[in-house]
CSV table of N, CA and C in Angstrom, one decimal:
chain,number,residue,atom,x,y,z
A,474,UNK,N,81.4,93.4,102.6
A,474,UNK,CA,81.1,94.0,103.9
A,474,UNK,C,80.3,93.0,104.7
A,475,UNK,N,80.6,93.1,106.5
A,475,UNK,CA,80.0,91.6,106.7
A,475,UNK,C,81.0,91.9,108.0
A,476,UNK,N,80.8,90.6,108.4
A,476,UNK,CA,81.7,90.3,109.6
A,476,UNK,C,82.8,89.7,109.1
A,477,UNK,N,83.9,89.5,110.0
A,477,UNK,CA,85.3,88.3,109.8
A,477,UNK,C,85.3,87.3,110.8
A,478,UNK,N,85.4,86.1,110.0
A,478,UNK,CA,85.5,85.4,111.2
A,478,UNK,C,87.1,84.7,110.8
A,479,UNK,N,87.9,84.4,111.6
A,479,UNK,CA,89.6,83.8,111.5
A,479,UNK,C,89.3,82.8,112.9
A,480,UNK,N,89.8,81.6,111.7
A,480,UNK,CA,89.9,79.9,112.4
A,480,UNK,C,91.5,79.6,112.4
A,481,UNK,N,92.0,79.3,113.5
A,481,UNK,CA,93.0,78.9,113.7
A,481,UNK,C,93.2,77.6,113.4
A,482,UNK,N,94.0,76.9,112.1
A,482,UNK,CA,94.1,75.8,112.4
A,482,UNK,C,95.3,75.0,113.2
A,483,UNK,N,94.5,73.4,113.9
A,483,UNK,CA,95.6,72.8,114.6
A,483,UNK,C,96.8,72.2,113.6
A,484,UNK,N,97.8,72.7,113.9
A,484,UNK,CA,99.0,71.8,113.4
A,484,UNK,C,99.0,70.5,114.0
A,485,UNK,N,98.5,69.8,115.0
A,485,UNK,CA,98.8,68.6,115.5
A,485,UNK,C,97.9,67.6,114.8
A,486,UNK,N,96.5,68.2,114.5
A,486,UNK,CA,95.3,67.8,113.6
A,486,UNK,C,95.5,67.9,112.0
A,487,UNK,N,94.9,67.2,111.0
A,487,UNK,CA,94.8,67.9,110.0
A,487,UNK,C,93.6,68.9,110.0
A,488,UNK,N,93.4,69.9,109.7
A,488,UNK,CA,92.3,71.0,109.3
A,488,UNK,C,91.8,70.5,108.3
A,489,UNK,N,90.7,69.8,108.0
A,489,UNK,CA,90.2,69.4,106.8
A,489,UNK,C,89.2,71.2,106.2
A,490,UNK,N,89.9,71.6,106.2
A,490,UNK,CA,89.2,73.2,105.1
A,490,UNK,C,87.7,72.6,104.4
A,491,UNK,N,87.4,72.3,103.8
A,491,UNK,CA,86.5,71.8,103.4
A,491,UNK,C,85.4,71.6,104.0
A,492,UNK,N,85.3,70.6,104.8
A,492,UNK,CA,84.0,70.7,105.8
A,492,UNK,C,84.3,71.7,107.2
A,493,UNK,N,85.2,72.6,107.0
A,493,UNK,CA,85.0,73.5,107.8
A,493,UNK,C,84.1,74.6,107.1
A,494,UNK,N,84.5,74.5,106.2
A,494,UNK,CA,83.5,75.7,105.2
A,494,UNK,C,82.1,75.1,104.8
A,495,UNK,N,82.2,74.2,104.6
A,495,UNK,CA,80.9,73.2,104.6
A,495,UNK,C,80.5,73.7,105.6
A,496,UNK,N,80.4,73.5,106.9
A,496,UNK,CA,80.0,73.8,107.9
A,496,UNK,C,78.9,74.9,108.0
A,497,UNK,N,80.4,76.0,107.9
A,497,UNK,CA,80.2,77.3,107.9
A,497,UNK,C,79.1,77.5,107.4
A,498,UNK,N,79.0,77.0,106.0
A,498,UNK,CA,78.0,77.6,105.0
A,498,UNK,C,76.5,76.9,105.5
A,499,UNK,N,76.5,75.8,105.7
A,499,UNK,CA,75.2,75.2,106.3
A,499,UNK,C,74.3,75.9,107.2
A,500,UNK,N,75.6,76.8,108.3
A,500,UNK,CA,74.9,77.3,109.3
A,500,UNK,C,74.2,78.9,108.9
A,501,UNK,N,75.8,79.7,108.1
A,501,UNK,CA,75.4,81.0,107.7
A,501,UNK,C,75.6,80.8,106.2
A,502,UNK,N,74.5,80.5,105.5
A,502,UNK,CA,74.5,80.9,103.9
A,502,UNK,C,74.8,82.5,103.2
A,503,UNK,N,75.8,82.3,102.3
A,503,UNK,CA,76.3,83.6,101.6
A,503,UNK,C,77.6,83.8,102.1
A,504,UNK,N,78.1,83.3,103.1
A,504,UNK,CA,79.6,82.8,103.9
A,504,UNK,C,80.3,83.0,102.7
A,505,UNK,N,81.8,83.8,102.9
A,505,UNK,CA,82.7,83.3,102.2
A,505,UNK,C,84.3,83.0,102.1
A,506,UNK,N,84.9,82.1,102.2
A,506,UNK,CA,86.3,81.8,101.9
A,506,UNK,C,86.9,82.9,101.4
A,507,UNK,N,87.8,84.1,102.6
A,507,UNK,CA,88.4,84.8,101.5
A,507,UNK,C,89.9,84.5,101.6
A,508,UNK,N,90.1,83.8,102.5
A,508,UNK,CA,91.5,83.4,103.0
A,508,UNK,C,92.0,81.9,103.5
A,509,UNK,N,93.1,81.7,103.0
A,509,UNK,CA,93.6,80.4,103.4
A,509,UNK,C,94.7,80.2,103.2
A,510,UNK,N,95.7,81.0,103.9
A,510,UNK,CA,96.9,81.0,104.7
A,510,UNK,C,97.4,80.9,105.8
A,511,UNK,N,98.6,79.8,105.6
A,511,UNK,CA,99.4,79.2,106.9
A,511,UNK,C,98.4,79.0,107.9
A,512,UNK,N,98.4,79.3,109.0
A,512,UNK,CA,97.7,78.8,110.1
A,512,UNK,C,96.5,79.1,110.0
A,513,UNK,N,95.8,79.9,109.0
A,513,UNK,CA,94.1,80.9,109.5
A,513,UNK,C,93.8,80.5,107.8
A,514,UNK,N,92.2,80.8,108.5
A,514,UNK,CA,90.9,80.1,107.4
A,514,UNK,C,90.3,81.2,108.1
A,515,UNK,N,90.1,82.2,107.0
A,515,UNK,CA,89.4,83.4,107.0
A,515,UNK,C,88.1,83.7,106.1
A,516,UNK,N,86.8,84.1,107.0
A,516,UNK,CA,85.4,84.1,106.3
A,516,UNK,C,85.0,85.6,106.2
A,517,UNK,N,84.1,86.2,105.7
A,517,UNK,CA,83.6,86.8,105.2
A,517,UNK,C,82.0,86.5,105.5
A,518,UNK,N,81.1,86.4,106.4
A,518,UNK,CA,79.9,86.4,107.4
A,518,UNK,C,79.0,87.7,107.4
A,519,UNK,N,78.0,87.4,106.2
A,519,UNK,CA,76.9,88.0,105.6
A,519,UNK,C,76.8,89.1,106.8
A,520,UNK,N,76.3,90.8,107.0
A,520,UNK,CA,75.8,91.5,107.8
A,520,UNK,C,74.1,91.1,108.6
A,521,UNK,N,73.6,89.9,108.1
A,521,UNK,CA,72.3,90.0,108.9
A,521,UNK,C,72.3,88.7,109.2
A,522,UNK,N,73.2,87.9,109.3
A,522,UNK,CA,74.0,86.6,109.4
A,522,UNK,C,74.2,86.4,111.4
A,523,UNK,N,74.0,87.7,112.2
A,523,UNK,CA,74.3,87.7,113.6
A,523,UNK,C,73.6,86.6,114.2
A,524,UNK,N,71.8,86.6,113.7
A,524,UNK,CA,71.2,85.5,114.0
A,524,UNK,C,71.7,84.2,114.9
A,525,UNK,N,72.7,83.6,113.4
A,525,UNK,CA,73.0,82.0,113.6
A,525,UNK,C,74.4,82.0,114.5
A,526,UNK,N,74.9,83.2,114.5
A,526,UNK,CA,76.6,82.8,115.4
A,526,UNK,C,76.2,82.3,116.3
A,527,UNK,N,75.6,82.3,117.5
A,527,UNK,CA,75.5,81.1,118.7
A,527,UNK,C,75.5,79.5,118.1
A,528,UNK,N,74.6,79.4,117.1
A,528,UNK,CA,74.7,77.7,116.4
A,528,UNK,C,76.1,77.5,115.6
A,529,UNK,N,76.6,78.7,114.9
A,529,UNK,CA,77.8,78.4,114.8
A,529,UNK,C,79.2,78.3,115.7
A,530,UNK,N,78.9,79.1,116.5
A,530,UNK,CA,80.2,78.8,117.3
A,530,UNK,C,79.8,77.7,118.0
A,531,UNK,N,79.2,77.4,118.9
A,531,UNK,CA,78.8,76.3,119.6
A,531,UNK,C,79.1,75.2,118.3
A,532,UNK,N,78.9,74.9,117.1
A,532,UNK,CA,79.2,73.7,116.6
A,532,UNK,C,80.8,74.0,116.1
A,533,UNK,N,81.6,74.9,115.7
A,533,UNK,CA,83.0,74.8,115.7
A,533,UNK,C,83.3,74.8,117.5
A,534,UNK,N,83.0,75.1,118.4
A,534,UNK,CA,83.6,75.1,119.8
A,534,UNK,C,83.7,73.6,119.9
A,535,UNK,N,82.6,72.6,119.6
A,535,UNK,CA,81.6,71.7,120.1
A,535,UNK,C,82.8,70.8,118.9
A,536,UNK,N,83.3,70.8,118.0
A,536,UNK,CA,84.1,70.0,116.6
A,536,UNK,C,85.3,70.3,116.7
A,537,UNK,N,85.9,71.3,117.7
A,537,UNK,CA,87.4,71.9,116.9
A,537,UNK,C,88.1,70.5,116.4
A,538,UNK,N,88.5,70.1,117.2
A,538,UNK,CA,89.3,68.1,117.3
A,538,UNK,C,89.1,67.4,115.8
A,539,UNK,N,87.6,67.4,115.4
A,539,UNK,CA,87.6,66.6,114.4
A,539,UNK,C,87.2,67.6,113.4
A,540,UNK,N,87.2,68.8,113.3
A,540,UNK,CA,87.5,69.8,112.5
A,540,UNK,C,88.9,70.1,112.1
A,541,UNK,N,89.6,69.8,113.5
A,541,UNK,CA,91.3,70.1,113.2
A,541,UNK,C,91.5,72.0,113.3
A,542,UNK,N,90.2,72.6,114.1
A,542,UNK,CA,91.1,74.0,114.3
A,542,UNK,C,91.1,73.8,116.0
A,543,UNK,N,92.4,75.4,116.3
A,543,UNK,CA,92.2,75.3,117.4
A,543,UNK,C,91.7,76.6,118.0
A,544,UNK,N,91.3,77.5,117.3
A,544,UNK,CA,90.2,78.5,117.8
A,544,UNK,C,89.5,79.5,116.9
A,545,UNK,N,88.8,80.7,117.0
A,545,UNK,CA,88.7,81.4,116.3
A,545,UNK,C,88.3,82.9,116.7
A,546,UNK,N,88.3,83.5,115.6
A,546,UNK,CA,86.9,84.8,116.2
A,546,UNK,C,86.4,85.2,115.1
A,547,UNK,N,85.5,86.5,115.7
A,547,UNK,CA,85.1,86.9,114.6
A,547,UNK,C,85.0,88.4,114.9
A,548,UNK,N,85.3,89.5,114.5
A,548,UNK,CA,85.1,90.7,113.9
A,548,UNK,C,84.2,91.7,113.5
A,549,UNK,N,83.9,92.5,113.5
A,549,UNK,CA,82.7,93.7,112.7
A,549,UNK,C,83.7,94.2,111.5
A,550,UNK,N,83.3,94.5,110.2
A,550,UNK,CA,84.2,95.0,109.3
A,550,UNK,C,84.2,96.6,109.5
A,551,UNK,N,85.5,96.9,109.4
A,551,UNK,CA,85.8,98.2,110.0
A,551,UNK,C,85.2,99.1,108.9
A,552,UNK,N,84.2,100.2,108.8
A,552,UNK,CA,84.3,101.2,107.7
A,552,UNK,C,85.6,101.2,107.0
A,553,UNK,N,86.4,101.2,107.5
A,553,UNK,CA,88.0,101.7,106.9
A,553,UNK,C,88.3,100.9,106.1
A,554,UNK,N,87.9,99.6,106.1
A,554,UNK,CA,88.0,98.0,105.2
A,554,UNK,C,87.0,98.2,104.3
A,555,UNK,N,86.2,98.8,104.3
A,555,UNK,CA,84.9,99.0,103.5
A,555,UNK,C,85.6,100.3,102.2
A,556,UNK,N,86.4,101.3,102.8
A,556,UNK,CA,86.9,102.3,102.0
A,556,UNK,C,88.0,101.9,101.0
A,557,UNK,N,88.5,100.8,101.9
A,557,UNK,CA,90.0,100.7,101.1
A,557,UNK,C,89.5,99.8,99.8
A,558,UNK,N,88.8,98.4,100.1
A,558,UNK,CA,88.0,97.6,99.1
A,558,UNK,C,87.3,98.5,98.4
A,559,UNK,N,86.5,99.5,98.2
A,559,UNK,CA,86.0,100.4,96.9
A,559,UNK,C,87.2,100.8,96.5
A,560,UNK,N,88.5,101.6,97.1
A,560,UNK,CA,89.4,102.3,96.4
A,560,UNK,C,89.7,101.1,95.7
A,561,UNK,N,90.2,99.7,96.4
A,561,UNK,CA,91.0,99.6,95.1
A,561,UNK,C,89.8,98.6,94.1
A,562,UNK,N,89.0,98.4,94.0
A,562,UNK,CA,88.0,98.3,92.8
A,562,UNK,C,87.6,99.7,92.3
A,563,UNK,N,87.9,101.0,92.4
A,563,UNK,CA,87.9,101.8,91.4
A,563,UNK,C,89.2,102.0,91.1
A,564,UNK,N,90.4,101.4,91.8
A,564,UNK,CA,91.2,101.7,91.2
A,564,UNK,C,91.8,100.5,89.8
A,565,UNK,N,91.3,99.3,90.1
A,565,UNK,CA,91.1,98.3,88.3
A,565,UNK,C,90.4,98.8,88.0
A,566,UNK,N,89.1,99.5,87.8
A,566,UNK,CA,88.7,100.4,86.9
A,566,UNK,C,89.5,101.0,86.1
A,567,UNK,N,90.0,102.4,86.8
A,567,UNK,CA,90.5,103.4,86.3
A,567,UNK,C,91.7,102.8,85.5
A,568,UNK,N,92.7,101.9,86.4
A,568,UNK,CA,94.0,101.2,85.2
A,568,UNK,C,93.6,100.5,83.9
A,569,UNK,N,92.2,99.7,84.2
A,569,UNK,CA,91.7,99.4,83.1
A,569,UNK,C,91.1,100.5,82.0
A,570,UNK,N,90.8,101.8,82.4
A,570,UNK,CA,90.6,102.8,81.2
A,570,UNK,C,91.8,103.2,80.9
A,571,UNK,N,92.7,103.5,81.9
A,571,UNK,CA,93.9,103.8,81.4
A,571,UNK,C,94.8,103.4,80.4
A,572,UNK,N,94.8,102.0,80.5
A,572,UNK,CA,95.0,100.7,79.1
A,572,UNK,C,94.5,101.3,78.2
A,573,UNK,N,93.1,101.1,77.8
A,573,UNK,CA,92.2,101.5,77.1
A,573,UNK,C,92.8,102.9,76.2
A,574,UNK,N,92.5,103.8,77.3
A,574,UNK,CA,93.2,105.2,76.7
A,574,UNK,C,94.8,105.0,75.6
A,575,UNK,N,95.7,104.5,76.4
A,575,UNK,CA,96.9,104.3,76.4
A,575,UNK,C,96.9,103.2,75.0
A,576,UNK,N,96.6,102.4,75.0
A,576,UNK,CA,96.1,101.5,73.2
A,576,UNK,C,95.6,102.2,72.5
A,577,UNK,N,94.8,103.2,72.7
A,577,UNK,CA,94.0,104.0,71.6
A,577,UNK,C,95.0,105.0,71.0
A,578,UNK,N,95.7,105.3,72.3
A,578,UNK,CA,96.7,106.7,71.6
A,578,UNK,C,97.7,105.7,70.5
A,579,UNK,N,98.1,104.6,70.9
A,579,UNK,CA,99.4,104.2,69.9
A,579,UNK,C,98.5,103.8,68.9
A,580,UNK,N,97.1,103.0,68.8
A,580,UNK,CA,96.6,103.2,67.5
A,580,UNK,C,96.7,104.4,66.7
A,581,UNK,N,96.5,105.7,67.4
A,581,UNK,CA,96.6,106.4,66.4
A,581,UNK,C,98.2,107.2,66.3
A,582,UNK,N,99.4,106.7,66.8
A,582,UNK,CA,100.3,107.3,66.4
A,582,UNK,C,100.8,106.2,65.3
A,583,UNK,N,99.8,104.5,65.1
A,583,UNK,CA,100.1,104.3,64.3
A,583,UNK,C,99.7,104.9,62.6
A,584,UNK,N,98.5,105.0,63.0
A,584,UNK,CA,98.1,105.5,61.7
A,584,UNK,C,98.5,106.7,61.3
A,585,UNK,N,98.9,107.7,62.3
A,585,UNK,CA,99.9,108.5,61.8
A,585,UNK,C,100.9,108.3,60.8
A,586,UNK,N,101.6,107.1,61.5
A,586,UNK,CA,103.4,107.1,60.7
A,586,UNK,C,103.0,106.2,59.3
A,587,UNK,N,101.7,105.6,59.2
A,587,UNK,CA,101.7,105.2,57.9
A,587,UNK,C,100.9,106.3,56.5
């Protein structure tokens, strides 16, 4: 839970990913890489993190060129994104007892048939 921030990268540049996240993290610690597909470098920007966005955008605005993106933003995380992430971490839970359950029964229809 947190903000989103999505970096466009330039095709004409290389996007060095790396010290873009370097960056990132320098400015807002607890930052996280949750995406890195095709054109977008997607973060994950702590909730009390609002602080530093002016030093951060101003140094990606201030770098895009020798960062290699060519823009970005950032987001509020929707409740609704908040709901779906618990469902589906209770839902590896629950398939994980289900397993559980489901091994235990054929243990015992083994010991049955012997």
């Amino acid at each position: 839970v947190g903000y989103h921030m999505v970096l466009v990268k330039d095709h004409e540049r290389e996007c060095d990913e790396t010290a873009v996240t370097q960056r990132v993290l320098e400015i807002v610690p607890g930052s996280r890489l949750v995406g890195n597909a095709g054109a977008e470098l997607a973060y994950v920007l702590p909730n009390d993190s609002s602080a530093q966005f002016a030093e951060l955008f101003s140094l990606l605005e201030n770098n895009r060129q020798e960062l290699g993106i060519l823009s970005f933003g950032v987001s509020v995380t929707k409740l609704e994104e908040v709901f779906l992430k618990v469902g589906e971490d209770e839902g590896i839970v629950s398939n994980k007892k289900l397993q559980m359950f489901e091994a235990e029964r054929l243990r015992q229809e083994e010991k049955k048939k012997l």
